[in-house]
Coordinates of C-alpha atoms in Angstrom, one line a residue:
X1 CA 0.0 0.0 0.0
X2 CA 2.9 2.4 0.8
X3 CA 4.4 1.7 -2.6
X4 CA 1.1 2.4 -4.2
X5 CA 0.9 5.8 -2.5
X6 CA 4.5 6.7 -3.6
X7 CA 3.7 5.6 -7.2
X8 CA 0.5 7.7 -7.3
X9 CA 2.4 10.7 -5.8
X10 CA 5.1 10.3 -8.5
X11 CA 2.6 10.2 -11.3
X12 CA 0.8 13.2 -9.8
X13 CA 4.0 15.1 -9.7
X14 CA 4.7 14.2 -13.3
X15 CA 1.3 15.5 -14.4
X16 CA 1.9 18.7 -12.5
X17 CA 5.3 19.2 -14.2
X18 CA 3.5 18.9 -17.6
X19 CA 0.8 21.3 -16.5
X20 CA 3.3 23.8 -15.2
X21 CA 5.3 23.6 -18.4
X22 CA 2.3 24.1 -20.6
X23 CA 0.9 26.9 -18.4
X24 CA 4.2 28.7 -18.8
X25 CA 4.6 28.0 -22.5
X26 CA 1.1 29.3 -23.6
X27 CA 1.7 33.0 -22.6
X28 CA 5.2 32.8 -23.9
X29 CA 4.0 31.7 -27.3
X30 CA 1.1 34.1 -27.3
X31 CA 3.4 37.0 -26.7
X32 CA 6.1 36.0 -29.3
X33 CA 5.9 38.1 -32.5
X34 CA 7.5 38.1 -35.9
X35 CA 6.7 34.6 -37.0
X36 CA 4.3 32.9 -39.3
X37 CA 1.2 33.5 -37.1
X38 CA 0.2 37.0 -36.5
X39 CA -2.3 36.6 -33.6
X40 CA -1.9 35.3 -30.1
X41 CA -4.6 32.8 -30.6
X42 CA -2.9 31.5 -33.8
X43 CA 0.4 31.2 -32.0
X44 CA -1.1 29.3 -29.1
X45 CA -3.1 26.9 -31.4
X46 CA 0.1 26.3 -33.3
X47 CA 1.7 24.7 -30.2
X48 CA -0.1 21.5 -31.1
X49 CA 2.1 21.3 -34.2
X50 CA 5.1 20.5 -31.9
X51 CA 5.9 16.9 -31.1
X52 CA 7.2 18.1 -27.8
X53 CA 3.8 19.6 -26.8
X54 CA 1.8 16.6 -28.1
X55 CA 4.1 14.1 -26.3
X56 CA 3.9 16.1 -23.0
X57 CA 0.1 16.1 -23.3
X58 CA 0.0 12.3 -23.7
X59 CA 2.4 12.0 -20.7
X60 CA 0.3 14.4 -18.6
X61 CA -3.0 12.6 -19.4
X62 CA -1.6 9.2 -18.7
X63 CA 0.2 10.3 -15.5
X64 CA -3.0 12.0 -14.2
X65 CA -5.1 8.9 -14.8
X66 CA -2.6 6.8 -12.9
X67 CA -2.4 9.4 -10.1
X68 CA -6.2 9.4 -9.7
X69 CA -6.3 5.6 -9.8
X70 CA -8.7 5.5 -12.7
X71 CA -6.3 4.0 -15.3
X72 CA -7.1 0.4 -16.2
X73 CA -5.5 -2.4 -18.1
X74 CA -7.3 -1.6 -21.4
X75 CA -5.5 -1.7 -24.8
X76 CA -6.4 2.0 -25.1
X77 CA -4.5 3.0 -21.9
X78 CA -1.6 0.7 -22.9
X79 CA -1.3 2.6 -26.2
X80 CA -1.5 5.9 -24.4
X81 CA 1.1 4.9 -21.9
X82 CA 3.6 3.5 -24.4
X83 CA 3.1 6.3 -26.9
X84 CA 3.6 8.9 -24.2
X85 CA 6.6 7.2 -22.8
X86 CA 8.4 6.7 -26.1
X87 CA 7.3 10.1 -27.5
X88 CA 8.7 12.0 -24.5
X89 CA 11.9 10.0 -24.6
X90 CA 12.4 10.8 -28.2
X91 CA 11.6 14.4 -27.4
X92 CA 14.3 14.5 -24.7
X93 CA 16.9 12.8 -26.9
X94 CA 16.3 14.8 -30.1
X95 CA 16.2 18.0 -28.2
X96 CA 19.5 17.4 -26.5
X97 CA 21.2 16.2 -29.7
X98 CA 19.7 18.6 -32.3
X99 CA 17.7 21.5 -30.9
X100 CA 19.1 22.6 -27.5
X101 CA 21.5 25.2 -28.9
X102 CA 19.3 26.6 -31.6
X103 CA 17.4 29.1 -29.5
X104 CA 18.3 31.7 -26.8
X105 CA 15.6 31.7 -24.2
X106 CA 14.8 34.1 -21.4
X107 CA 12.4 34.3 -18.4
X108 CA 9.4 32.0 -18.4
X109 CA 10.6 30.5 -21.7
X110 CA 13.5 28.9 -19.8
X111 CA 11.1 27.5 -17.2
X112 CA 8.8 26.1 -19.8
X113 CA 11.7 24.6 -21.8
X114 CA 13.1 23.0 -18.7
X115 CA 9.8 21.5 -17.6
X116 CA 8.8 20.1 -21.1
X117 CA 12.2 19.1 -22.5
X118 CA 14.1 17.9 -19.4
X119 CA 12.1 17.4 -16.2
X120 CA 9.1 15.7 -17.9
X121 CA 11.1 13.2 -19.9
X122 CA 13.2 12.3 -16.9
X123 CA 10.2 11.9 -14.5
X124 CA 8.2 9.9 -17.1
X125 CA 10.9 7.4 -17.8
X126 CA 12.0 7.1 -14.2
X127 CA 8.3 6.7 -13.1
X128 CA 7.8 3.9 -15.7
X129 CA 11.0 2.1 -14.7
X130 CA 10.2 2.3 -11.0
X131 CA 6.4 1.9 -10.9
X132 CA 5.2 0.6 -14.2
X133 CA 2.5 -0.4 -14.4
X134 CA 3.8 -3.7 -15.6
X135 CA 2.1 -6.3 -17.7
X136 CA 0.3 -3.9 -20.0
X137 CA 2.5 -3.7 -23.1
X138 CA 2.5 -6.0 -26.1
X139 CA 3.7 -6.1 -29.7
X140 CA 0.1 -5.3 -30.8
X141 CA 0.1 -2.2 -28.6
X142 CA 3.5 -1.2 -30.1
X143 CA 2.0 -1.4 -33.6
X144 CA -0.9 0.9 -32.5
X145 CA 1.6 3.4 -30.9
X146 CA 3.3 3.9 -34.2
X147 CA 0.3 5.7 -35.5
X148 CA 1.2 8.7 -33.4
X149 CA 4.6 9.6 -35.1
X150 CA 3.2 8.7 -38.5
X151 CA 0.2 10.9 -38.2
X152 CA 2.2 13.7 -36.7
X153 CA 4.7 13.5 -39.6
X154 CA 2.0 13.3 -42.3
X155 CA 0.1 16.3 -40.9
X156 CA 3.3 18.3 -40.4
X157 CA 4.6 17.8 -43.9
X158 CA 1.1 18.4 -45.5
X159 CA 0.5 21.5 -43.4
X160 CA 4.0 22.8 -44.0
X161 CA 3.6 22.5 -47.7
X162 CA 0.4 24.6 -47.5
X163 CA 1.4 27.4 -45.1
X164 CA 5.2 27.2 -45.1
X165 CA 5.6 26.5 -41.4
X166 CA 7.6 23.5 -40.1
X167 CA 8.0 23.2 -36.3
X168 CA 11.6 21.8 -36.5
X169 CA 14.5 22.4 -38.9
X170 CA 15.0 18.6 -39.5
X171 CA 11.5 18.3 -41.1
X172 CA 11.8 21.5 -43.2
X173 CA 12.5 20.6 -46.8
X174 CA 13.6 24.2 -47.4
X175 CA 16.5 23.6 -45.1
X176 CA 17.3 19.9 -45.7
X177 CA 15.6 19.0 -49.0
X178 CA 13.0 16.3 -49.1
X179 CA 15.7 13.7 -49.2
X180 CA 17.3 15.1 -46.0
X181 CA 13.9 15.2 -44.3
X182 CA 13.3 11.6 -45.3
X183 CA 16.7 10.6 -43.9
X184 CA 16.1 12.5 -40.6
X185 CA 12.6 10.9 -40.2
X186 CA 13.9 7.4 -40.8
X187 CA 16.5 7.9 -38.1
X188 CA 14.0 9.2 -35.6
X189 CA 11.6 6.4 -36.7
X190 CA 14.2 3.8 -36.0
X191 CA 14.8 5.4 -32.6
X192 CA 11.1 5.4 -31.8
X193 CA 10.6 1.8 -32.8
X194 CA 13.8 0.7 -31.0
X195 CA 12.7 2.4 -27.8
X196 CA 9.2 1.1 -28.1
X197 CA 10.5 -2.5 -28.6
X198 CA 12.8 -2.1 -25.7
X199 CA 9.9 -0.9 -23.5
X200 CA 7.8 -3.9 -24.5
X201 CA 10.6 -6.3 -24.0
X202 CA 11.3 -4.8 -20.5
X203 CA 7.7 -4.9 -19.6
X204 CA 7.2 -8.6 -20.7
X205 CA 10.4 -9.6 -18.9
X206 CA 9.5 -8.0 -15.6
X207 CA 5.8 -8.4 -15.8
X208 CA 4.0 -9.3 -12.5
X209 CA 0.5 -10.2 -13.7
X210 CA 0.0 -12.3 -10.6
X211 CA 0.7 -9.2 -8.5
X212 CA -1.2 -6.4 -10.2
X213 CA -0.3 -2.8 -9.4
X214 CA -3.0 -1.8 -6.9
X215 CA -3.1 1.8 -8.1
X216 CA -4.8 0.6 -11.4
X217 CA -8.5 0.7 -11.6
X218 CA -9.9 -2.9 -11.5
X219 CA -10.7 -4.5 -14.8
X220 CA -14.2 -5.9 -14.8
X221 CA -13.2 -8.7 -17.1
X222 CA -10.6 -9.9 -14.5
X223 CA -13.4 -10.4 -12.0
X224 CA -15.4 -12.4 -14.6
X225 CA -12.4 -14.6 -15.3
X226 CA -11.9 -15.3 -11.6
X227 CA -15.5 -16.4 -11.2
X228 CA -15.2 -18.7 -14.1
X229 CA -11.9 -20.2 -12.9
X230 CA -13.6 -20.9 -9.6
X231 CA -16.4 -22.8 -11.4
X232 CA -19.2 -20.3 -10.4
X233 CA -21.5 -18.9 -13.0

C-alpha cells in the first residue's frame, strides 16, 4: 500500500510538471511576435504542431489517470502509456542532440523549456521504470503506438507545404531538402521503434501479472475470469 501511494504521488508530480510547463509556454507563445502566425490565438493553437507539446500532453494525461487511480489495463490505456513514454523519450533525446543550442531563451521560456524538454522526460521514464504499471504492453500495442509519429509527420509535412511552417528544422525541406527530411525521419523512426520495442521487452520480462499494481482501476473482465476459474456462473 505504501508503494502504491508513492507511485501515485510520483505520477501526480509528473502530471503537475507537464501542466506547469504548458501553463508557462502558452503565454510565452502568445506574446512572441514576428513569426508565421500574427495573432496570439494562432500562435497558441500552433503549439499543437510541436511533437514536444503533443508528447507532453500524452504523458500528462496518462500520469494524471494513474495518479487518480482510474487507469485500467485496457488496450487504449496501454497505447496511451507506451506512446507517451516513447514520445517523450524521443523528445528529450532529439532536443539534447539537435535542438538545444538553436534558441536563446529568457524568463518564463526557460522555465517552460526545462519542464517540457528535461524534467518531464526524466520523470516519465523514471516513473515507468520504478512503478510501471507492468504487464500492459505487447507487440500489438506497439504497432498501434506507431500511428502517433506517422500521423504527426504526415500532418506536419502536408500543413507545412500549405502554409510554409515547419516546427523543427529537421523536417523542413527548405533547409534539408525532401531527401534530407526523409533521412532524418527514418533515423527518428528507428529510434522510436527501437525504444518502443525495448519498453515492450522490458515490460514482458519484468511483468508481474499475478501481483497487479493496486493503483490501477480494476478491470471488470478480470473479475469475470476469476469467477469462471472458480467454477461459479
